[in-house]
CSV table of C-alpha atoms in Angstrom, one decimal:
chain,number,residue,atom,x,y,z
A,135,MET,CA,80.4,11.8,-86.3
A,136,ILE,CA,80.4,15.6,-86.6
A,137,ILE,CA,78.0,18.0,-84.9
A,138,ARG,CA,77.9,21.4,-86.5
A,139,ARG,CA,77.6,24.7,-84.5
A,140,GLY,CA,77.7,27.6,-87.0
A,141,ASP,CA,81.1,27.4,-88.6
A,142,VAL,CA,82.5,25.0,-86.0
A,143,ARG,CA,82.6,21.2,-86.4
A,144,ILE,CA,82.7,19.2,-83.2
A,145,ALA,CA,83.9,15.6,-83.6
A,146,VAL,CA,82.2,13.1,-81.4
A,147,THR,CA,83.0,9.4,-81.0
A,148,GLU,CA,80.3,7.1,-79.8
A,149,ARG,CA,82.1,4.2,-78.3
A,150,GLY,CA,79.0,2.2,-77.7
A,151,GLY,CA,77.5,0.5,-74.7
A,152,ASP,CA,74.1,0.4,-73.1
A,153,GLY,CA,72.8,2.1,-70.0
A,154,PRO,CA,73.0,5.7,-68.8
A,155,ALA,CA,75.1,8.1,-71.0
A,156,VAL,CA,78.6,9.2,-70.0
A,157,VAL,CA,80.2,12.0,-71.9
A,158,LEU,CA,84.0,12.3,-71.6
A,159,LEU,CA,86.0,15.6,-72.1
A,160,HIS,CA,89.8,15.6,-72.6
A,161,GLY,CA,92.3,18.2,-71.3
A,162,LEU,CA,94.1,21.0,-73.1
A,163,ALA,CA,96.1,20.0,-76.2
A,164,GLY,CA,94.6,16.5,-76.1
A,165,SER,CA,91.8,14.8,-77.8
A,166,SER,CA,89.2,12.2,-77.2
A,167,ARG,CA,91.7,9.6,-78.3
A,168,GLU,CA,93.5,9.8,-74.9
A,169,LEU,CA,90.3,8.8,-73.1
A,170,LEU,CA,89.5,5.7,-75.3
A,171,PRO,CA,90.8,3.3,-72.6
A,172,THR,CA,88.5,4.9,-70.1
A,173,ALA,CA,85.6,4.7,-72.5
A,174,ASP,CA,86.3,1.0,-73.2
A,175,ALA,CA,86.3,0.3,-69.4
A,176,LEU,CA,82.9,1.9,-69.1
A,177,ILE,CA,81.0,0.4,-72.0
A,178,ASP,CA,79.9,-2.6,-70.0
A,179,ARG,CA,77.6,-0.4,-68.0
A,180,PHE,CA,77.2,2.9,-69.9
A,181,ARG,CA,76.7,4.4,-73.3
A,182,VAL,CA,79.9,6.4,-73.8
A,183,LEU,CA,80.5,9.4,-76.0
A,184,LEU,CA,83.8,11.3,-76.3
A,185,ILE,CA,84.0,14.9,-77.6
A,186,ASP,CA,87.0,16.5,-79.3
A,187,GLN,CA,86.6,20.0,-77.9
A,188,ARG,CA,87.0,22.9,-80.3
A,189,GLY,CA,90.6,23.6,-81.3
A,190,HIS,CA,91.5,20.0,-80.6
A,191,GLY,CA,91.6,16.6,-82.4
A,192,GLY,CA,89.1,16.2,-85.2
A,193,SER,CA,87.1,19.3,-84.4
A,194,THR,CA,87.6,22.7,-86.0
A,195,ARG,CA,91.3,23.5,-85.4
A,196,ARG,CA,91.1,27.3,-85.4
A,197,PRO,CA,87.7,28.4,-84.1
A,198,ALA,CA,87.1,32.1,-84.0
A,199,ASP,CA,85.6,31.8,-80.5
A,200,VAL,CA,87.5,30.0,-77.7
A,201,SER,CA,85.5,31.5,-74.9
A,202,ARG,CA,84.4,29.2,-72.1
A,203,GLN,CA,80.8,29.8,-73.2
A,204,ALA,CA,81.6,28.5,-76.7
A,205,TYR,CA,83.1,25.3,-75.2
A,206,VAL,CA,80.0,24.8,-73.0
A,207,GLY,CA,77.7,25.5,-75.9
A,208,ASP,CA,79.4,22.7,-77.9
A,209,VAL,CA,78.9,20.2,-75.1
A,210,VAL,CA,75.2,21.3,-74.7
A,211,ALA,CA,74.7,20.9,-78.5
A,212,VAL,CA,76.2,17.4,-78.5
A,213,ILE,CA,74.0,16.3,-75.6
A,214,GLU,CA,70.8,17.8,-77.0
A,215,GLU,CA,71.4,16.3,-80.5
A,216,LEU,CA,72.7,12.9,-79.6
A,217,LEU,CA,71.2,12.3,-76.2
A,218,PRO,CA,67.8,14.1,-76.3
A,219,SER,CA,65.8,14.0,-73.1
A,220,GLN,CA,68.6,12.4,-71.1
A,221,ARG,CA,70.7,13.6,-68.2
A,222,VAL,CA,74.3,12.5,-68.6
A,223,ARG,CA,77.3,11.7,-66.4
A,224,LEU,CA,79.7,14.4,-67.5
A,225,VAL,CA,83.4,13.5,-66.9
A,226,GLY,CA,86.3,15.9,-67.7
A,227,GLN,CA,90.0,16.1,-67.1
A,228,SER,CA,91.8,19.4,-66.6
A,229,MET,CA,90.5,21.9,-69.2
A,230,GLY,CA,87.8,19.3,-69.8
A,231,ALA,CA,86.9,19.3,-66.1
A,232,HIS,CA,86.5,23.0,-66.3
A,233,THR,CA,84.2,22.7,-69.3
A,234,ALA,CA,82.2,20.0,-67.6
A,235,MET,CA,81.9,22.1,-64.4
A,236,LEU,CA,80.6,25.1,-66.4
A,237,THR,CA,78.3,23.0,-68.4
A,238,ALA,CA,76.7,21.5,-65.3
A,239,ALA,CA,76.4,25.0,-63.8
A,240,ALA,CA,74.8,26.4,-66.9
A,241,ARG,CA,72.6,23.4,-67.7
A,242,PRO,CA,71.9,21.3,-64.6
A,243,ASP,CA,68.9,19.9,-66.4
A,244,LEU,CA,71.3,18.0,-68.7
A,245,VAL,CA,73.8,16.8,-66.1
A,246,ASP,CA,73.0,14.0,-63.7
A,247,ARG,CA,76.5,13.5,-62.3
A,248,LEU,CA,79.7,15.5,-62.6
A,249,VAL,CA,83.3,14.1,-62.3
A,250,MET,CA,86.2,16.5,-62.4
A,251,LEU,CA,89.8,15.4,-62.6
A,252,GLU,CA,92.4,18.1,-62.1
A,253,GLY,CA,89.9,21.0,-62.5
A,254,ASN,CA,88.5,23.7,-60.3
A,255,ALA,CA,86.8,27.1,-60.3
A,256,ALA,CA,89.6,29.0,-58.6
A,257,GLY,CA,91.4,30.2,-61.7
A,258,ASP,CA,95.0,31.3,-61.8
A,259,ASN,CA,96.1,34.8,-61.0
A,260,ARG,CA,99.3,34.5,-63.0
A,261,PRO,CA,98.4,35.7,-66.5
A,262,GLU,CA,101.9,34.9,-67.7
A,263,GLU,CA,101.2,31.2,-67.3
A,264,ALA,CA,99.0,31.1,-70.4
A,265,ARG,CA,101.7,32.8,-72.4
A,266,LYS,CA,104.3,30.3,-71.1
A,267,ILE,CA,102.1,27.4,-72.2
A,268,GLY,CA,101.6,28.9,-75.6
A,269,GLU,CA,105.4,29.4,-76.0
A,270,TYR,CA,106.0,25.8,-74.9
A,271,PHE,CA,103.7,24.4,-77.6
A,272,ALA,CA,105.1,26.8,-80.2
A,273,SER,CA,108.6,25.5,-79.3
A,274,TRP,CA,107.9,22.0,-80.4
A,275,PRO,CA,110.2,21.2,-83.4
A,276,VAL,CA,107.5,20.0,-85.7
A,277,PRO,CA,107.1,18.0,-87.7
A,278,PHE,CA,108.7,15.3,-85.6
A,279,ALA,CA,110.4,12.8,-88.0
A,280,ASP,CA,109.1,9.8,-86.1
A,281,GLU,CA,107.9,8.6,-82.7
A,282,ASP,CA,111.5,8.4,-81.4
A,283,ALA,CA,112.1,12.1,-82.2
A,284,ALA,CA,108.8,13.0,-80.5
A,285,GLN,CA,109.8,11.0,-77.4
A,286,ALA,CA,113.2,12.6,-77.3
A,287,PHE,CA,111.7,16.0,-77.2
A,288,LEU,CA,108.6,15.4,-75.2
A,289,GLY,CA,109.9,12.9,-72.7
A,290,ASP,CA,108.3,9.9,-71.1
A,291,GLY,CA,105.9,11.3,-68.5
A,292,PRO,CA,102.2,10.5,-68.7
A,293,LEU,CA,101.3,13.8,-70.3
A,294,ALA,CA,104.1,13.5,-72.8
A,295,VAL,CA,102.9,10.0,-73.7
A,296,ALA,CA,99.4,11.2,-74.2
A,297,TRP,CA,100.6,14.0,-76.5
A,298,ARG,CA,102.9,11.7,-78.4
A,299,ASN,CA,100.1,9.1,-78.9
A,300,ASP,CA,97.8,11.9,-80.3
A,301,LEU,CA,100.2,13.1,-82.9
A,302,GLU,CA,98.9,13.1,-86.5
A,303,ARG,CA,100.8,11.3,-89.1
A,304,THR,CA,101.3,13.6,-92.1
A,305,ALA,CA,103.4,13.3,-95.3
A,306,ASP,CA,106.2,15.2,-93.7
A,307,GLY,CA,106.1,13.7,-90.2
A,308,LEU,CA,104.2,13.7,-87.0
A,309,ARG,CA,102.3,16.9,-86.0
A,310,PRO,CA,100.2,17.9,-83.0
A,311,ARG,CA,96.4,18.1,-83.7
A,312,PHE,CA,96.2,21.6,-82.3
A,313,ASP,CA,97.8,25.1,-82.8
A,314,ALA,CA,99.9,26.7,-80.0
A,315,ASP,CA,98.2,30.1,-80.2
A,316,VAL,CA,94.7,28.5,-79.9
A,317,MET,CA,95.9,26.6,-76.9
A,318,GLU,CA,97.2,29.8,-75.3
A,319,ALA,CA,94.0,31.6,-75.8
A,320,THR,CA,92.0,28.7,-74.6
A,321,ILE,CA,93.9,28.2,-71.3
A,322,ALA,CA,93.9,32.0,-70.7
A,323,ALA,CA,90.1,31.8,-70.6
A,324,VAL,CA,90.2,28.7,-68.3
A,325,GLN,CA,92.5,30.6,-65.9
A,326,GLU,CA,89.7,33.1,-65.1
A,327,GLU,CA,88.0,32.6,-61.7
A,328,ARG,CA,84.6,31.0,-62.0
A,329,TRP,CA,83.1,31.0,-58.5
A,330,THR,CA,80.1,32.9,-59.7
A,331,GLU,CA,79.1,30.1,-62.1
């Protein structure tokens, strides 16, 4: 399903289940698809929703605003529209953990529990790291002809497998479901210290 916030579409997958709501947030350059096994493991006890954060997956690919406030606003909009009057368990990985943390800080009335995997408030005082990440994504020789070509370039590590599994099949080959410059701008905002929040 799609939740609209101004000119941005936020893709949400409701995996099903009964019980308290769990909202899952993926990391940078990923999508909700990488968290489907987690969602499926939870649906015996929880109602599970997965969000493709802006710039990723099935959501608006090139949003004008990639501020942390925009990402938080998207999560708030999803919770308020699809889970009215509920407090959720908010789970995020990496950039998704950062989004989850800031959402819980901004709207504790919406978050019952917070689970952060590979995320923190400390930031990163190396601004060149965001540029390096953007350059890495821009270096991908896309489209990849097939999964073997993607594997040859990306490798076999867990992150590489997640990226490879998330590639979109197009008429001319396999392409990432994100743009390198959007990822660079997004991670630059994540790297800012957030102790105040």
